[in-house]
Short mmCIF file of C-alpha atoms in Angstrom, two decimals:
data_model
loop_
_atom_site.label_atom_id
_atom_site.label_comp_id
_atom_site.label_asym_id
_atom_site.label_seq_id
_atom_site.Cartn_x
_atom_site.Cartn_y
_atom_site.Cartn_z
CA UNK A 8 47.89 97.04 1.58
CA UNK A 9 49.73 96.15 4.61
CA UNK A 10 47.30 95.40 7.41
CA UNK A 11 50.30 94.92 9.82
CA UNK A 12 51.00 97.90 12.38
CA UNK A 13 54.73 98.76 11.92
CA UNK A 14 57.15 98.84 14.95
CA UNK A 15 58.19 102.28 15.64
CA UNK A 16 61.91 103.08 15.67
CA UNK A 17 63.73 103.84 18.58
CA UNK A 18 66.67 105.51 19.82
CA UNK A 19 67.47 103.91 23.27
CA UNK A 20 66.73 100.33 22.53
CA UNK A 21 63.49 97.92 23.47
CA UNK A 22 62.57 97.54 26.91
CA UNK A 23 61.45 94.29 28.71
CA UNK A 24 59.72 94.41 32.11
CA UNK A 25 61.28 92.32 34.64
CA UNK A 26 59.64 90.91 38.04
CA UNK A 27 61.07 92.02 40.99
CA UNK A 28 61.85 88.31 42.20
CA UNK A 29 64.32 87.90 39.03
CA UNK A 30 66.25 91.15 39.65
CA UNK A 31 67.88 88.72 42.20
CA UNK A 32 71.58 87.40 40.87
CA UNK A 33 70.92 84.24 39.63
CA UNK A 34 73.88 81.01 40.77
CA UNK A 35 74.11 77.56 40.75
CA UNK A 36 74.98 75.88 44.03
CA UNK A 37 78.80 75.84 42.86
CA UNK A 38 78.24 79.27 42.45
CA UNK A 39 76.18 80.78 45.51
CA UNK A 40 78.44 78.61 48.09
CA UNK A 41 81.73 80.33 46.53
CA UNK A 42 79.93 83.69 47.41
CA UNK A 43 78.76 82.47 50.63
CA UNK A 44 82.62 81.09 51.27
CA UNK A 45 84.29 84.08 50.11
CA UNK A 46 82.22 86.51 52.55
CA UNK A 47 82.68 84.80 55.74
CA UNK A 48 86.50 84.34 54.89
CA UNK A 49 86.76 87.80 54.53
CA UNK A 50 84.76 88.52 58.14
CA UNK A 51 86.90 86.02 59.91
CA UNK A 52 85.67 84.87 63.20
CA UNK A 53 84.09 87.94 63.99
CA UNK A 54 80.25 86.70 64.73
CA UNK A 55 78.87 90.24 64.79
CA UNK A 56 80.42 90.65 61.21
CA UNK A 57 79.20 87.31 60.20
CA UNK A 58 75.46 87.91 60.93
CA UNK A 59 76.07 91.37 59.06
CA UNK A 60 77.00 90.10 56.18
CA UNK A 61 74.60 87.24 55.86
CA UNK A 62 71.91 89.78 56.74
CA UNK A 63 73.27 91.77 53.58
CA UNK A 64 73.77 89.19 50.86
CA UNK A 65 70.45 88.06 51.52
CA UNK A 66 69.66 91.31 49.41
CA UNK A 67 71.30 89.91 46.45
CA UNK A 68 71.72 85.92 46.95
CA UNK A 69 68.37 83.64 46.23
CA UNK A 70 68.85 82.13 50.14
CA UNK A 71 65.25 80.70 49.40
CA UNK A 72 66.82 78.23 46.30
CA UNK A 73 69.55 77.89 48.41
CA UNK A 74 69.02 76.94 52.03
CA UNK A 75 70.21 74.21 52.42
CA UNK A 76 73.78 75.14 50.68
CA UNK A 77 74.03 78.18 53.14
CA UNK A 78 72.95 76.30 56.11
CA UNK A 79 75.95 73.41 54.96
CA UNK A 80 78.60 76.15 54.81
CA UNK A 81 77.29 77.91 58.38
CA UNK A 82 77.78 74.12 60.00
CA UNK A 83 79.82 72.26 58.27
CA UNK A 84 82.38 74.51 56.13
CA UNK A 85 81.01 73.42 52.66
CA UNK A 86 78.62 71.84 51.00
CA UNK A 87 77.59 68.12 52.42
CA UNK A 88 77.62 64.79 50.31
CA UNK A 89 75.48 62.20 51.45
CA UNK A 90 75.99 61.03 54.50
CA UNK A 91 77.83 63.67 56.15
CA UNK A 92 81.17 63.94 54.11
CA UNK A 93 82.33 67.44 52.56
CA UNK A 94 82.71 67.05 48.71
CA UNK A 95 86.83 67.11 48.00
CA UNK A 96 86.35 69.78 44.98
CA UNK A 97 84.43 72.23 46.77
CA UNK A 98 85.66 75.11 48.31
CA UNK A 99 85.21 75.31 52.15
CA UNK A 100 85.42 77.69 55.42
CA UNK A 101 86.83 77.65 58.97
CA UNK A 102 84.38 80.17 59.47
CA UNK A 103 81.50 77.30 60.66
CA UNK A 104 80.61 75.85 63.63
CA UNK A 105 82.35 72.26 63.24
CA UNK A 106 85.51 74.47 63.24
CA UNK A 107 85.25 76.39 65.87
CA UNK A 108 85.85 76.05 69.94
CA UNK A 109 83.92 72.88 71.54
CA UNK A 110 82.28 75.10 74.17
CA UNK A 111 78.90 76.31 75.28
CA UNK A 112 79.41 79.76 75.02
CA UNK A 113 80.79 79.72 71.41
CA UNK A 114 77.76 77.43 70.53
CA UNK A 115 75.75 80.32 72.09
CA UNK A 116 77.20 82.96 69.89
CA UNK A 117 76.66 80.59 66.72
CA UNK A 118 73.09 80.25 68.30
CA UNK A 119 72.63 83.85 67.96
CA UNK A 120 74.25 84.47 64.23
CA UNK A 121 70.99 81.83 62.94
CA UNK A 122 68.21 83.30 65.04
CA UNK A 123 69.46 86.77 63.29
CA UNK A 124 69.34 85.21 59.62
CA UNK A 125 66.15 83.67 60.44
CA UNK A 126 64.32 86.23 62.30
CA UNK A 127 64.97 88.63 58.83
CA UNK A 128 64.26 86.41 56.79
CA UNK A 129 61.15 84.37 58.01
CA UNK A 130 60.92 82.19 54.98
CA UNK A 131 64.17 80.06 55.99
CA UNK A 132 62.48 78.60 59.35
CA UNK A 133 61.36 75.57 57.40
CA UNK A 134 64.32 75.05 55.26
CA UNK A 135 66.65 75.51 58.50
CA UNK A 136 64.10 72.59 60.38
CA UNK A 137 64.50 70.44 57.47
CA UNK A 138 68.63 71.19 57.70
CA UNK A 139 68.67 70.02 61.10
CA UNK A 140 66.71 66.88 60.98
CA UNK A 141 69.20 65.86 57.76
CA UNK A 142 72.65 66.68 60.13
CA UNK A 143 71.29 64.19 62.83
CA UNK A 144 70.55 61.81 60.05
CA UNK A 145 74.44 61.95 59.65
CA UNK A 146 75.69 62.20 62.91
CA UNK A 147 77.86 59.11 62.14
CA UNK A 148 79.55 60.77 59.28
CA UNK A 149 80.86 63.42 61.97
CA UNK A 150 83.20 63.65 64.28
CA UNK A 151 82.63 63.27 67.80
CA UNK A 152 83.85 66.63 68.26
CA UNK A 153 81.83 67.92 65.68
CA UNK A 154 78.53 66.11 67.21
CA UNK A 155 79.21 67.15 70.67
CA UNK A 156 79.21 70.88 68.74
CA UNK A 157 75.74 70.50 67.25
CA UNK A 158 74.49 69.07 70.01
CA UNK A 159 75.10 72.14 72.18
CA UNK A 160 73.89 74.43 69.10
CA UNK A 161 70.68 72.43 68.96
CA UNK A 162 70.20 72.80 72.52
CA UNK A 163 70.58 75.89 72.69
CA UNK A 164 68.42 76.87 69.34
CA UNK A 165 65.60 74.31 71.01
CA UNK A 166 66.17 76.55 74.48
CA UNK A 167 65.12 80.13 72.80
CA UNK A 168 62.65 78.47 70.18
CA UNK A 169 64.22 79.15 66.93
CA UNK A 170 63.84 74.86 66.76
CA UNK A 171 61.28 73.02 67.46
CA UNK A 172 61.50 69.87 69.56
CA UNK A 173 59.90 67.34 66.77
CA UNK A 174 63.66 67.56 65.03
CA UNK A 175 64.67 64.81 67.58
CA UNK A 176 62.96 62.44 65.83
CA UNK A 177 65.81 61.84 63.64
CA UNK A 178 67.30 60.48 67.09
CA UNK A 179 65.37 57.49 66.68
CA UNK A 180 66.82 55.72 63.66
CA UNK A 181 67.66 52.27 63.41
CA UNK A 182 71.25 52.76 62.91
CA UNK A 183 72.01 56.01 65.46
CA UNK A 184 70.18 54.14 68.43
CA UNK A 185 71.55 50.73 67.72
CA UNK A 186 75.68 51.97 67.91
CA UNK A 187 74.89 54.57 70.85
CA UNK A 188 75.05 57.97 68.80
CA UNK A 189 71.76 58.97 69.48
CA UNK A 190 72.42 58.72 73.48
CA UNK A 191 75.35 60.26 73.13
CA UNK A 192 73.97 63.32 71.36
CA UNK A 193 71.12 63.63 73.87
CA UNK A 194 73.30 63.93 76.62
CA UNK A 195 75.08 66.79 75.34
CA UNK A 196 71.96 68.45 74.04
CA UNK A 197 69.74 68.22 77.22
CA UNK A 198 72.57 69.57 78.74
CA UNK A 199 72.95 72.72 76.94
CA UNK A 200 68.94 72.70 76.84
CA UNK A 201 68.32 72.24 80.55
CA UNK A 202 71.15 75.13 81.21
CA UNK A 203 69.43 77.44 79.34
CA UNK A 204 66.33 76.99 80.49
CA UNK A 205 65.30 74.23 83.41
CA UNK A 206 63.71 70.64 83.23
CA UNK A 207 59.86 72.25 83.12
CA UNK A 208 60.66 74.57 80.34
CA UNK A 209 62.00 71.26 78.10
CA UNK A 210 59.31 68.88 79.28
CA UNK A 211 56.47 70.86 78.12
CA UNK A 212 58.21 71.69 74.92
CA UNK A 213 58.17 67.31 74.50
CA UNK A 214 54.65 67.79 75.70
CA UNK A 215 53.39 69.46 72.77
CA UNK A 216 54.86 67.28 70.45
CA UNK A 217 54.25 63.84 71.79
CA UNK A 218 57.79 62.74 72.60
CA UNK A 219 57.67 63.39 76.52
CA UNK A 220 57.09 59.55 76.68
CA UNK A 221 59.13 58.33 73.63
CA UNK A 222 62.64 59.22 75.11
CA UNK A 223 63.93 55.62 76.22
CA UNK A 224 63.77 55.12 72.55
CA UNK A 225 67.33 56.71 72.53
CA UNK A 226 68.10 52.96 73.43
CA UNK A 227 67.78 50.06 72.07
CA UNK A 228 64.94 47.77 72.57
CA UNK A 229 66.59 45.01 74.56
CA UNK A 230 67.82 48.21 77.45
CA UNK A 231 64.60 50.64 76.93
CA UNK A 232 63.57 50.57 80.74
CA UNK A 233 63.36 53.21 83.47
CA UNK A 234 66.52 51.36 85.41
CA UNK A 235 68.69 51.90 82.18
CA UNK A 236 67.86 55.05 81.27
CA UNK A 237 67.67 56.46 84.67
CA UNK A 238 71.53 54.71 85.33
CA UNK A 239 72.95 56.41 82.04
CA UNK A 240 71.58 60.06 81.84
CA UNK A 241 72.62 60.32 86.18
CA UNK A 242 76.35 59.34 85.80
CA UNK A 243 76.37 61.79 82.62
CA UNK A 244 75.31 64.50 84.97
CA UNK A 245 71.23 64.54 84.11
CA UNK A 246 69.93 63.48 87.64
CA UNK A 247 66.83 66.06 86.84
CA UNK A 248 66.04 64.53 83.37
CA UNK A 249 66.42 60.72 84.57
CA UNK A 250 64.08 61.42 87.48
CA UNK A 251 61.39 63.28 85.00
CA UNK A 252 61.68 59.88 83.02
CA UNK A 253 60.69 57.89 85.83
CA UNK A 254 57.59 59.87 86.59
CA UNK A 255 56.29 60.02 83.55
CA UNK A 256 56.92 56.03 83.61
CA UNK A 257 54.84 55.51 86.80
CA UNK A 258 52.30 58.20 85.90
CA UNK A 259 51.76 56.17 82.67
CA UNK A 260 52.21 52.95 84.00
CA UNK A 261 49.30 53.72 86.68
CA UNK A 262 46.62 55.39 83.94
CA UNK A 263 47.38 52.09 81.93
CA UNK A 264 46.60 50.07 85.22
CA UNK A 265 43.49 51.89 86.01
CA UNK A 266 42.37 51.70 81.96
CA UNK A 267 43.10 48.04 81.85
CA UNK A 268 41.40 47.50 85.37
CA UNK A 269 37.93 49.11 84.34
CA UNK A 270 37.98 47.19 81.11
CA UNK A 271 38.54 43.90 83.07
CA UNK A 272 35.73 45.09 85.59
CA UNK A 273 33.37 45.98 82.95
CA UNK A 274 33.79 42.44 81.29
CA UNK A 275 32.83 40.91 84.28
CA UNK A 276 36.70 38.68 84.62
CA UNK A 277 36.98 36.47 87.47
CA UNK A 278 38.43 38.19 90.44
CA UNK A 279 41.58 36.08 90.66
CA UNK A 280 42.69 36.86 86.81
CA UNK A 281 42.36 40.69 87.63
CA UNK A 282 44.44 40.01 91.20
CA UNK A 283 47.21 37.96 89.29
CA UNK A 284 47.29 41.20 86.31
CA UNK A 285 47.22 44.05 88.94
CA UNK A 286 50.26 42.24 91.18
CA UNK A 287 52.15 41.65 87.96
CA UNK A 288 51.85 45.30 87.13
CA UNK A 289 52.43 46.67 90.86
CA UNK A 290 55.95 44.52 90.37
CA UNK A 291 56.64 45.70 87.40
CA UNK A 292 56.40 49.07 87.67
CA UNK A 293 57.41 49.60 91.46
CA UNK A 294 53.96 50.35 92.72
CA UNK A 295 53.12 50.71 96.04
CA UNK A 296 50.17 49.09 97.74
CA UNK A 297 48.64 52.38 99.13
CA UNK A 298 48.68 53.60 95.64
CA UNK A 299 47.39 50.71 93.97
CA UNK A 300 44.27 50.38 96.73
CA UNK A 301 43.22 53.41 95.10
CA UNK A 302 43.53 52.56 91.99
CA UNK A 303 41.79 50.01 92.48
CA UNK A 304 39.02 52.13 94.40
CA UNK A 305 38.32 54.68 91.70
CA UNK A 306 38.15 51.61 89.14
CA UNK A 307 35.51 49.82 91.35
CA UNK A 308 33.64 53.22 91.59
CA UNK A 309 33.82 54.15 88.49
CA UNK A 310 32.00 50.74 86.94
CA UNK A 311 28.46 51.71 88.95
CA UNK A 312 25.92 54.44 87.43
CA UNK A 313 24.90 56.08 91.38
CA UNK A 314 21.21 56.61 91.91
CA UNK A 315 20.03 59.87 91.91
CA UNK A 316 18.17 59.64 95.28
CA UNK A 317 20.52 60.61 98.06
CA UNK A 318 19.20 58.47 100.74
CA UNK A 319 19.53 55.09 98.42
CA UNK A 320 22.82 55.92 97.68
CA UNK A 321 24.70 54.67 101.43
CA UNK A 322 22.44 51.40 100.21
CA UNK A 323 23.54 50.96 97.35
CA UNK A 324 27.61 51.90 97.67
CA UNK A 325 27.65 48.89 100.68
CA UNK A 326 26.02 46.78 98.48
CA UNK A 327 28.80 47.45 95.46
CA UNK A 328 31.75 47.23 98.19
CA UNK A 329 30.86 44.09 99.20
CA UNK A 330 30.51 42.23 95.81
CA UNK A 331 34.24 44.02 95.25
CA UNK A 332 35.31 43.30 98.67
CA UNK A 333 37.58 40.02 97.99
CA UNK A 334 39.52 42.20 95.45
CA UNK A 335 39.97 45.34 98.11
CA UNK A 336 40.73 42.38 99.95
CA UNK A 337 43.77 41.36 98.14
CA UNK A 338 45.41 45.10 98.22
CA UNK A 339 45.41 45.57 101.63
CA UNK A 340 47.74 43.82 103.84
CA UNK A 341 49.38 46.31 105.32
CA UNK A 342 47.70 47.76 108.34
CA UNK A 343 47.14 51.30 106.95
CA UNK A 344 46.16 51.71 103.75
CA UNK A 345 45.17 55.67 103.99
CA UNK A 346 46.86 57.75 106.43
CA UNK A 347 44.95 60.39 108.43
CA UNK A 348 46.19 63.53 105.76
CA UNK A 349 44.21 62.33 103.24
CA UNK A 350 40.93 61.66 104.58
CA UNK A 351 40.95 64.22 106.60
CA UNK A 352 41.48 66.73 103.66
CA UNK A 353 38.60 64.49 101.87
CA UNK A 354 36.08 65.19 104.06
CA UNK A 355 37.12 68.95 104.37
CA UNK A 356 37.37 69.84 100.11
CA UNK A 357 38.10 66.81 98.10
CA UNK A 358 35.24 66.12 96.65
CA UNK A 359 32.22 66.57 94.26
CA UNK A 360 28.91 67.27 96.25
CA UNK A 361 26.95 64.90 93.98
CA UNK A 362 25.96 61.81 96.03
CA UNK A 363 28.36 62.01 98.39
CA UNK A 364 26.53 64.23 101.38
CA UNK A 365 25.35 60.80 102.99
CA UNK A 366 28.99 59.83 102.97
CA UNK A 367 30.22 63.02 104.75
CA UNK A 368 27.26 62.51 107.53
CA UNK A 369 28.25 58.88 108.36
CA UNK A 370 31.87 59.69 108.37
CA UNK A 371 31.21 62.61 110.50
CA UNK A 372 32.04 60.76 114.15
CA UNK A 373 35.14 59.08 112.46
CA UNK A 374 36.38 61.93 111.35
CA UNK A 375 36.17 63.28 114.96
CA UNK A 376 38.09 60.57 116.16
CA UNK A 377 40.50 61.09 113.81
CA UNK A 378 40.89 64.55 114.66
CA UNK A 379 40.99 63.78 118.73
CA UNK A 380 43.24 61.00 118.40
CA UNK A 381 45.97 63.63 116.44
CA UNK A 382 46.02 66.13 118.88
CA UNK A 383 46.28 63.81 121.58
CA UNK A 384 49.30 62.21 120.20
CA UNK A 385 50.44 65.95 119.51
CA UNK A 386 50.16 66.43 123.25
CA UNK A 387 52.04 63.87 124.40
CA UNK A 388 55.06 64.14 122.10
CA UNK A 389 54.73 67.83 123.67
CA UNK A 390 55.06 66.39 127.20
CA UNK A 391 57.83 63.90 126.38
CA UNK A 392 59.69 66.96 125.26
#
């Protein structure tokens, strides 16, 4: 007897069940670019019909194998060899941004056919971050034309989000810094950024990813210095971003100073070492003496634990000041080291209440002086008037 259950005839055939992810056309690369090719040669120039049809073939074309392919064609024409160059054999499209005008507002259009593909379909954010970081990689297979094009596009896509500003570290390689492309590029992109938005908007965007301090990298090691950078990025038109540079320099510059001076306090160096260091680095760095007496204040504050009891504490700050004196000493030869402004705005709200209500009392009848001394010289500019 046969145990084996027989297969029933049928009329219309067998049926296999298919998952909906392979009911998707299935290509090679060859394949899906020709598709992608033929499509925007058949919209033309006509951005609104580009974005349409992208939007649509996404249906029916696996953009998720193929992102990279689709985001070659959109920038380049075709699909990329190494290095930049478009494969001879392959079949490619004016219909791209390398091809068309070198202008803002037709890098602004482009700007908006990507933030449509990506916003429907989510899943090619990553693949579209990955595309950019490989097209500054070969910036030096490009044209200049063609890199003064993406550097708009990125720009603008790093202005309204769709990028995110850790791509530019692709500006940083060896080979783009060392012949001047990466400069280059930035100039063109933080000009298209900065329009778009303003100098605040694209220095907290660095912010969040580290790199507000890491832009004189753009240059080679031997001219990485606020003088160069600032000289370059004015006479390209960036007077906003050099000057941002230079702040964050000195801001940096004076946390480092007031680090390295607390450590040096702390390990009990000779006085005349941390005088020789902290004249070396006001030199260096362009610092005035007003600003690095208080510095050097809050470091020589900073390195005593204050005792609790109010009424030891006047006792015990004159005693600290005067083992520190020969250093305060050295930072201030000019005759005023604090003008009137800020004390008097010290005394009024600048400060924490701990420990310092004996300080307020004895600076009291100074502070009164102060006060009498301004409005008498108000007076008599008043009268010589």
């Amino acid at each position: 007897m046969n145990n084996q259950k027989q297969q029933k005839p049928t009329l219309s055939g067998q049926r296999f069940k298919t998952r909906k992810r392979d009911e998707k056309e299935r290509f090679d690369p060859t394949q899906f670019q020709d598709c992608i090719i033929q499509g925007l040669t058949e919209t033309g120039t006509d951005l609104e019909a580009v974005a349409k049809f992208l939007d649509a073939s996404g249906a029916k074309l696996d953009y998720r194998r193929y992102a990279e392919t689709l985001f070659d064609i959109l920038v380049a024409g075709g699909m990329l060899a190494p290095g930049g160059t478009l494969a001879d054999d392959m079949m490619r499209t004016d219909v791209c941004v390398f091809a068309a005008q070198e202008d803002l507002e037709t890098m602004q259009a482009f700007a908006q056919v990507f933030n449509k593909l990506i916003r429907r379909y989510k899943y090619l954010e990553k693949g579209f971050e990955d595309e950019v970081k490989k097209l500054l990689l070969f910036l030096k297979g490009f044209s200049e034309s063609e890199r003064n094009k993406l550097a708009m596009l990125t720009g603008v896509l790093l202005a309204n989000g769709t990028l995110n500003a850790s791509i530019l570290n692709s500006l940083y390689n060896e080979n783009l810094v060392k012949e001047g492309v990466s400069a280059a590029f930035a100039v063109k992109l933080f000009k298209s950024w900065i329009n778009e938005k303003d100098i605040h908007a694209v220095a907290a965007s660095l912010r969040k990813v580290s790199m507000d301090n890491r832009l004189m990298e753009l240059f080679p090691a031997n001219k990485q210095s606020v003088e160069h950078f600032t000289k370059y990025f004015t006479e390209a038109g960036l007077k906003e971003l050099s000057e941002y540079v230079r702040n964050q320099q000195t801001i940096g510059a004076r946390k480092e100073l007031q680090k390295e001076l607390q450590e040096q306090m702390s390990r009990g160096d000779p006085f005349k070492d941390i005088i020789l260091y902290v004249k070396e680095e006001m030199k260096k760095n362009n610092i005035p003496e007003p600003v690095v007496i208080g510095i050097v204040w809050s470091s020589v504050m900073s390195t005593v634990e204050w005792n609790k009891k109010e009424e030891l504490v006047a006792e015990q700050a004159i005693k600290h000041l005067k083992q520190y004196s020969p250093l305060l000493a050295a930072f201030t030869t000019q005759a005023e080291v604090l003008s009137e402004e800020p004390i008097l705005k010290w005394y009024k709200d600048a400060h924490v209440a701990k420990g310092k209500s004996v300080f307020l009392e004895q600076m009291k009848k100074f502070v009164e002086w102060l006060k009498n001394a301004e409005e008498e010289s108000e007076s008599e500019a008043e009268e010589g008037d």
